[in-house]
Coordinates of C-alpha atoms in Angstrom, one line a residue:
Chain A
M1 CA 15.8 -13.0 13.5
T2 CA 13.9 -14.3 16.6
T3 CA 10.3 -15.1 17.1
S4 CA 8.3 -12.1 18.4
T5 CA 7.0 -12.2 22.0
K6 CA 4.6 -9.3 21.4
L7 CA 1.0 -10.4 21.4
R8 CA -0.7 -9.5 18.2
R9 CA -4.1 -11.1 18.0
S10 CA -6.2 -8.1 17.0
M11 CA -5.2 -5.4 14.5
L12 CA -8.0 -2.9 14.3
F13 CA -8.3 -0.9 11.1
L14 CA -9.3 2.8 11.4
P15 CA -10.0 5.0 8.5
G16 CA -7.4 7.8 8.7
S17 CA -9.8 10.4 7.6
N18 CA -12.4 9.9 10.4
A19 CA -11.7 12.4 13.2
A20 CA -14.3 11.0 15.6
M21 CA -12.9 7.4 15.4
L22 CA -9.3 8.6 15.7
S23 CA -10.3 10.6 18.8
T24 CA -11.7 7.6 20.7
A25 CA -10.6 4.3 19.2
F26 CA -7.8 3.7 21.8
V27 CA -10.6 2.8 24.4
F28 CA -11.2 -0.5 22.5
K29 CA -7.7 -1.7 23.4
P30 CA -6.8 -3.9 20.4
D31 CA -3.3 -5.4 20.5
S32 CA -2.4 -3.1 17.6
I33 CA -4.2 -0.2 16.1
M34 CA -3.9 0.4 12.4
F35 CA -4.6 3.8 10.9
D36 CA -5.5 3.4 7.2
L37 CA -4.3 6.0 4.7
E38 CA -5.0 3.8 1.7
D39 CA -8.3 2.2 0.6
A40 CA -10.4 3.7 3.4
V41 CA -9.5 7.3 2.4
S42 CA -10.8 8.9 -0.8
L43 CA -8.4 10.6 -3.2
R44 CA -9.5 14.1 -2.2
E45 CA -8.9 13.5 1.5
K46 CA -5.4 11.9 1.3
D47 CA -3.8 15.1 2.5
S48 CA -6.2 15.7 5.4
A49 CA -6.0 12.0 6.6
R50 CA -2.2 12.1 6.5
L51 CA -2.2 15.1 8.8
L52 CA -4.9 13.7 11.1
V53 CA -2.9 10.5 11.5
F54 CA 0.4 12.4 11.9
H55 CA -1.1 14.2 15.0
A56 CA -3.1 11.2 16.3
L57 CA 0.1 9.2 16.5
K58 CA 1.5 11.7 19.0
L59 CA -1.5 11.3 21.4
R60 CA -0.4 9.8 24.7
N61 CA -3.3 7.3 24.5
Y62 CA -1.9 5.9 21.3
R63 CA 1.7 5.9 22.5
A64 CA 0.6 3.3 25.0
M65 CA -0.2 0.7 22.4
E66 CA 1.4 -0.5 19.2
T67 CA 0.5 1.8 16.3
V68 CA 0.5 0.7 12.7
V69 CA -0.2 2.8 9.6
R70 CA -1.1 1.4 6.2
I71 CA 0.4 3.9 3.8
N72 CA -0.4 4.2 0.1
P73 CA 1.9 2.3 -2.2
L74 CA 5.1 4.1 -2.9
S75 CA 4.3 4.0 -6.6
T76 CA 1.4 6.4 -6.0
P77 CA 1.8 10.2 -5.5
F78 CA 0.8 9.7 -1.9
G79 CA 3.0 6.9 -0.6
R80 CA 6.2 8.9 0.1
Q81 CA 4.4 11.8 1.8
D82 CA 2.6 9.2 4.0
L83 CA 5.9 7.8 5.0
E84 CA 7.4 11.1 5.8
A85 CA 4.5 11.9 8.1
V86 CA 4.2 8.6 10.0
V87 CA 8.0 7.9 10.5
R88 CA 8.5 11.5 11.8
A89 CA 5.4 11.1 14.0
G90 CA 6.9 8.0 15.6
V91 CA 4.7 5.2 14.3
D92 CA 5.7 1.8 15.5
V93 CA 5.0 -0.2 12.3
V94 CA 4.5 0.9 8.6
R95 CA 2.2 -1.5 6.7
L96 CA 3.0 -1.7 3.0
P97 CA 0.0 -2.7 0.9
K98 CA 0.2 -4.7 -2.3
T99 CA 3.6 -6.2 -1.7
D100 CA 4.3 -8.3 -4.7
A101 CA 8.1 -8.9 -4.4
P102 CA 11.0 -8.4 -1.9
E103 CA 12.1 -5.4 -3.9
D104 CA 9.0 -3.5 -2.7
V105 CA 10.2 -4.0 0.9
H106 CA 13.8 -3.0 0.0
V107 CA 12.5 0.3 -1.5
L108 CA 10.4 1.0 1.5
E109 CA 13.3 0.1 3.9
R110 CA 15.6 2.6 2.1
E111 CA 13.1 5.4 2.3
V112 CA 12.3 4.7 6.0
E113 CA 16.0 4.8 6.8
R114 CA 16.5 8.1 4.9
I115 CA 13.7 9.7 6.9
E116 CA 14.9 8.3 10.2
L117 CA 18.3 9.9 9.6
E118 CA 16.8 13.2 8.5
C119 CA 14.5 13.6 11.5
G120 CA 16.9 12.2 14.1
R121 CA 14.9 9.0 14.8
E122 CA 17.0 5.9 15.8
V123 CA 17.8 4.0 12.6
G124 CA 15.9 0.7 12.6
S125 CA 13.3 1.8 15.2
T126 CA 10.5 1.9 12.6
K127 CA 9.3 -1.6 12.0
L128 CA 7.6 -2.9 8.8
M129 CA 4.8 -5.1 7.8
A130 CA 4.1 -6.3 4.3
A131 CA 0.5 -7.1 3.1
I132 CA 0.3 -9.7 0.4
E133 CA -2.6 -9.1 -1.9
S134 CA -1.8 -11.0 -5.2
A135 CA -0.8 -14.3 -6.6
S136 CA 2.7 -12.8 -7.2
G137 CA 2.9 -11.9 -3.5
V138 CA 1.8 -15.3 -2.4
V139 CA 4.4 -17.0 -4.7
N140 CA 7.1 -14.7 -3.4
A141 CA 6.0 -14.9 0.3
V142 CA 9.2 -16.4 1.6
A143 CA 11.4 -13.8 -0.2
I144 CA 9.1 -11.0 1.1
A145 CA 9.0 -12.3 4.7
T146 CA 12.8 -12.5 4.8
A147 CA 13.4 -9.2 2.9
S148 CA 14.2 -7.0 6.0
P149 CA 15.1 -7.4 9.6
R150 CA 12.6 -4.6 10.2
L151 CA 9.7 -6.8 9.3
I152 CA 7.5 -7.9 12.3
G153 CA 5.0 -9.7 10.2
I154 CA 3.2 -10.3 6.9
A155 CA -0.5 -10.2 6.3
L156 CA -2.8 -11.7 3.8
A157 CA -5.3 -9.2 2.3
G158 CA -8.2 -11.2 1.0
F159 CA -10.2 -8.8 -1.3
D160 CA -7.5 -7.9 -3.7
Y161 CA -6.1 -11.4 -3.6
V162 CA -9.3 -13.1 -4.7
M163 CA -9.8 -10.5 -7.4
D164 CA -6.3 -11.3 -8.7
M165 CA -7.2 -15.0 -8.6
Q166 CA -10.4 -14.4 -10.5
T167 CA -12.6 -15.7 -7.8
E168 CA -14.5 -14.2 -4.8
R169 CA -14.8 -14.6 -1.1
G170 CA -16.7 -17.7 0.0
D171 CA -16.2 -20.3 2.7
G172 CA -12.5 -19.9 2.8
T173 CA -11.6 -22.6 0.3
E174 CA -10.5 -19.8 -2.1
L175 CA -7.9 -18.6 0.5
F176 CA -6.6 -22.0 1.6
Y177 CA -3.4 -22.0 -0.4
A178 CA -2.6 -18.4 0.2
R179 CA -3.2 -18.7 4.0
C180 CA -0.9 -21.7 4.2
A181 CA 1.8 -20.1 2.0
V182 CA 1.8 -16.8 4.0
L183 CA 1.8 -18.7 7.3
H184 CA 4.7 -20.9 6.3
A185 CA 6.7 -17.9 5.0
A186 CA 6.1 -16.1 8.3
R187 CA 7.1 -19.1 10.4
F188 CA 10.2 -19.6 8.2
A189 CA 11.2 -16.0 8.8
K190 CA 10.2 -16.1 12.5
I191 CA 7.8 -13.2 12.1
D192 CA 4.1 -12.9 12.7
A193 CA 1.3 -13.8 10.3
F194 CA -2.1 -12.0 10.1
D195 CA -5.2 -13.2 8.5
V196 CA -7.7 -11.3 6.3
V197 CA -10.5 -9.1 7.6
F198 CA -14.0 -10.6 8.0
S199 CA -16.2 -8.0 6.5
D200 CA -19.7 -9.0 7.6
V201 CA -19.8 -7.5 11.1
N202 CA -23.3 -8.9 11.8
D203 CA -22.3 -12.5 11.2
D204 CA -20.8 -13.4 14.6
E205 CA -21.1 -17.1 13.9
G206 CA -19.2 -16.9 10.6
F207 CA -16.6 -14.6 12.2
L208 CA -15.9 -17.0 15.0
K209 CA -15.8 -20.0 12.6
E210 CA -13.1 -18.2 10.6
V211 CA -11.2 -17.2 13.8
E212 CA -11.2 -20.9 14.9
L213 CA -9.8 -21.9 11.5
I214 CA -7.0 -19.4 11.4
K215 CA -6.1 -20.0 15.0
R216 CA -5.8 -23.7 14.3
L217 CA -3.7 -23.0 11.2
G218 CA -1.3 -21.0 13.4
F219 CA -1.9 -17.4 12.6
N220 CA -1.0 -14.9 15.3
G221 CA -4.1 -12.8 14.7
K222 CA -6.4 -11.1 12.3
S223 CA -7.1 -7.7 10.9
L224 CA -10.4 -6.3 12.2
I225 CA -12.7 -3.7 10.9
N226 CA -15.1 -3.4 13.8
P227 CA -14.2 -2.8 17.5
R228 CA -17.0 -5.3 18.4
Q229 CA -14.9 -8.1 16.9
I230 CA -12.0 -7.5 19.3
E231 CA -13.4 -9.1 22.4
Q232 CA -14.8 -12.0 20.4
L233 CA -11.4 -12.6 18.9
H234 CA -9.5 -12.3 22.1
N235 CA -11.9 -14.7 23.8
A236 CA -11.5 -17.2 21.0
F237 CA -7.7 -16.9 21.3
A238 CA -7.8 -17.2 25.1
P239 CA -6.8 -20.6 26.5
T240 CA -9.2 -22.8 28.5
Q241 CA -8.7 -23.2 32.3
E242 CA -7.4 -26.7 31.6
E243 CA -4.8 -25.4 29.2
V244 CA -3.7 -22.7 31.7
D245 CA -3.4 -25.2 34.5
Y246 CA -1.3 -27.5 32.3
A247 CA 0.9 -24.6 31.1
R248 CA 1.6 -23.6 34.7
R249 CA 2.7 -27.1 35.5
V250 CA 4.9 -27.2 32.5
V251 CA 6.6 -23.9 33.3
A252 CA 7.0 -24.9 36.9
A253 CA 8.6 -28.2 35.9
A254 CA 10.9 -26.4 33.4
E255 CA 12.0 -23.9 36.0
L256 CA 12.7 -26.6 38.5
G257 CA 14.7 -28.6 35.9
E258 CA 16.7 -25.4 35.1
R259 CA 17.5 -24.9 38.8
Q260 CA 18.6 -28.5 39.0
G261 CA 20.7 -28.1 35.9
L262 CA 18.7 -30.7 33.9
G263 CA 18.6 -30.4 30.1
V264 CA 15.3 -32.2 29.7
V265 CA 12.6 -32.6 32.3
S266 CA 9.4 -34.6 32.4
L267 CA 5.9 -34.0 33.7
N268 CA 3.7 -37.0 34.5
G269 CA 6.1 -39.2 32.6
K270 CA 6.1 -37.1 29.4
M271 CA 9.2 -35.3 28.2
I272 CA 9.0 -31.5 28.2
D273 CA 11.4 -29.9 25.7
A274 CA 11.9 -26.3 24.6
P275 CA 8.9 -26.1 22.1
V276 CA 6.5 -27.4 24.8
I277 CA 7.8 -24.8 27.3
Q278 CA 7.6 -22.0 24.7
H279 CA 4.0 -23.0 23.9
A280 CA 3.2 -23.0 27.6
R281 CA 4.6 -19.5 28.0
V282 CA 2.4 -18.3 25.0
V283 CA -0.6 -19.9 26.6
L284 CA 0.1 -18.0 29.9
Q285 CA 0.7 -14.8 28.0
R286 CA -2.7 -15.1 26.3
A287 CA -4.3 -15.9 29.6
Q288 CA -2.7 -12.9 31.2
A289 CA -3.9 -10.6 28.4
S290 CA -7.5 -11.8 28.2
G291 CA -8.2 -14.3 30.9
V292 CA -9.5 -17.8 30.2
R293 CA -12.0 -18.7 27.5
R294 CA -15.6 -18.1 28.4
Chain B
M1 CA 3.1 31.2 4.2
K2 CA 0.7 33.2 2.0
I3 CA -2.9 32.1 1.6
V4 CA -3.6 32.6 -2.1
K5 CA -7.0 31.0 -2.5
E6 CA -10.0 29.9 -0.6
A7 CA -9.8 26.4 0.9
I8 CA -11.7 24.2 3.4
A9 CA -10.8 21.2 5.5
G10 CA -12.6 19.0 8.0
T11 CA -16.3 18.3 8.6
L12 CA -19.1 19.4 10.8
E13 CA -19.5 15.9 12.4
S14 CA -19.2 15.5 16.1
S15 CA -15.5 15.4 17.3
D16 CA -14.4 17.2 14.2
V17 CA -13.8 20.8 13.2
Q18 CA -14.2 22.6 9.9
V19 CA -11.7 25.2 8.9
K20 CA -12.1 27.7 6.0
V21 CA -9.3 30.0 4.9
A22 CA -9.3 32.8 2.4
P23 CA -6.7 35.4 1.2
S24 CA -6.6 38.8 2.9
E25 CA -4.1 41.6 2.4
G26 CA -2.2 42.9 5.5
T27 CA -4.3 41.4 8.3
L28 CA -4.9 38.0 9.9
E29 CA -8.5 37.5 11.1
V30 CA -9.4 34.4 13.1
V31 CA -13.0 33.7 13.8
V32 CA -13.9 30.8 16.1
K33 CA -17.3 29.2 16.6
S34 CA -17.6 26.3 19.0
E35 CA -20.2 24.3 20.8
V36 CA -17.8 24.4 23.8
E37 CA -16.8 28.0 23.4
H38 CA -17.5 28.8 27.0
Q39 CA -15.2 26.1 28.4
F40 CA -12.5 25.8 25.7
G41 CA -12.7 29.0 23.5
A42 CA -9.4 30.3 24.8
Q43 CA -7.7 26.9 24.3
I44 CA -9.0 26.6 20.8
R45 CA -7.8 30.1 19.9
A46 CA -4.4 29.3 21.4
V47 CA -4.1 26.1 19.3
V48 CA -5.2 27.8 16.1
N49 CA -2.9 30.8 16.6
D50 CA 0.1 28.5 17.4
T51 CA -0.6 26.4 14.4
L52 CA -0.8 29.4 12.1
G53 CA 2.3 30.8 13.6
R54 CA 4.3 27.7 13.0
L55 CA 3.2 27.9 9.3
A56 CA 4.2 31.6 9.2
V57 CA 0.7 32.6 8.2
S58 CA 0.4 36.3 8.9
E59 CA -2.3 37.4 6.5
G60 CA -5.7 35.9 5.7
I61 CA -9.1 35.0 7.1
V62 CA -9.5 31.8 9.1
L63 CA -12.9 30.6 10.1
V64 CA -13.1 27.8 12.6
E65 CA -16.3 25.9 13.3
D66 CA -15.6 23.4 16.1
K67 CA -17.7 20.4 17.0
G68 CA -15.8 19.2 19.9
A69 CA -12.5 18.3 18.2
L70 CA -9.4 17.3 20.2
D71 CA -6.4 19.6 19.9
C72 CA -4.7 17.2 17.5
T73 CA -7.7 17.2 15.2
L74 CA -7.8 21.0 15.3
R75 CA -4.1 21.3 14.4
A76 CA -4.5 18.8 11.5
R77 CA -7.6 20.6 10.1
V78 CA -6.0 24.1 10.3
Q79 CA -2.8 22.8 8.7
T80 CA -4.8 21.0 5.9
A81 CA -6.8 24.1 5.1
V82 CA -3.7 26.4 5.1
L83 CA -1.7 24.0 2.9
R84 CA -4.6 23.6 0.5
G85 CA -5.0 27.4 0.3
G86 CA -1.4 28.3 0.4
A87 CA 1.4 28.3 -2.2
V88 CA 3.5 25.4 -0.9
K89 CA 6.2 23.8 -2.9
D90 CA 8.2 21.7 -0.4
L91 CA 6.5 20.9 2.9
D92 CA 8.6 21.2 6.0
W93 CA 7.3 18.4 8.3
S94 CA 9.4 19.7 11.2
V95 CA 7.1 22.7 11.6
L96 CA 3.8 20.7 11.6

């Protein structure tokens, strides 16, 4: 497995049953858009949401961005039908909720492959994401993160997790171990890590404080429930002008060293090795995507 | 596919469409009401008829009340209403 180069800072949740939101949400341009067939959809609308998402996935506007669908667990009467719909419709990534063990990913992987074969889709082209929402999932995070080469990332889901831990959302202390465990598992597996949603959309200060924390920890991005949070998140993840200038110098020095056949190069007397160069490229990628931090 | 009971799908919210289906012997009647009837009435009827054709619905009453839905929403709502009102055992995704 190799580290992903796709930028995934913002993953916007959209209720799969809301026709108006599905018709327009592409204008907000998150890095990934996630249609939800699980908790955001009532039991009586599971069938209608599945069909709405099935057709929305085929819209040209959504084909231009990474699409993710959170299906219902495969243990429910809805999960397999969801999977049939979204794999056939060409979804980029299937997000599995409530992943407690690597076996959950294995079962999903087998089902996805069966559908790909049946509908003529290239085997392996449907990527997966596992959401960790329990103590069991956190304890098994490494095994889950390495369970399939289709996995592009793992996500921590806060609400169910704190319920399982017999606590509630607070200042983030309650998520500290889980965040670190999920993040380390993702880094070990060389896949992306996504943080929990921040549900109070009117608390900009609290949101930005949480974004700063998860960015510093090393998360790739965050699940979002309101389009308003996208720009705030992208700006917080954007590098400063100083960081961009330094990254440009690092990349230029590295390219010069490569042309000269040097294994290691230096900039202002400091050694520049592969991780420094890789980080500089990420900084430039973020700057290209959303400019410099305001 | 035969419509065997009354069923409804969708909402009357903006950008959505509500579709009602009911059984009828021998004929297929499609009634479309839309806020954009003048501009898109023909297109709406074409999408509804195509969707019904793919599901092999040849009998029944289909009432469509459109609130400015995209074609993809219209297809999804017609399919949901028909599948809810029809006698479907195994869904064939390739026709949807």
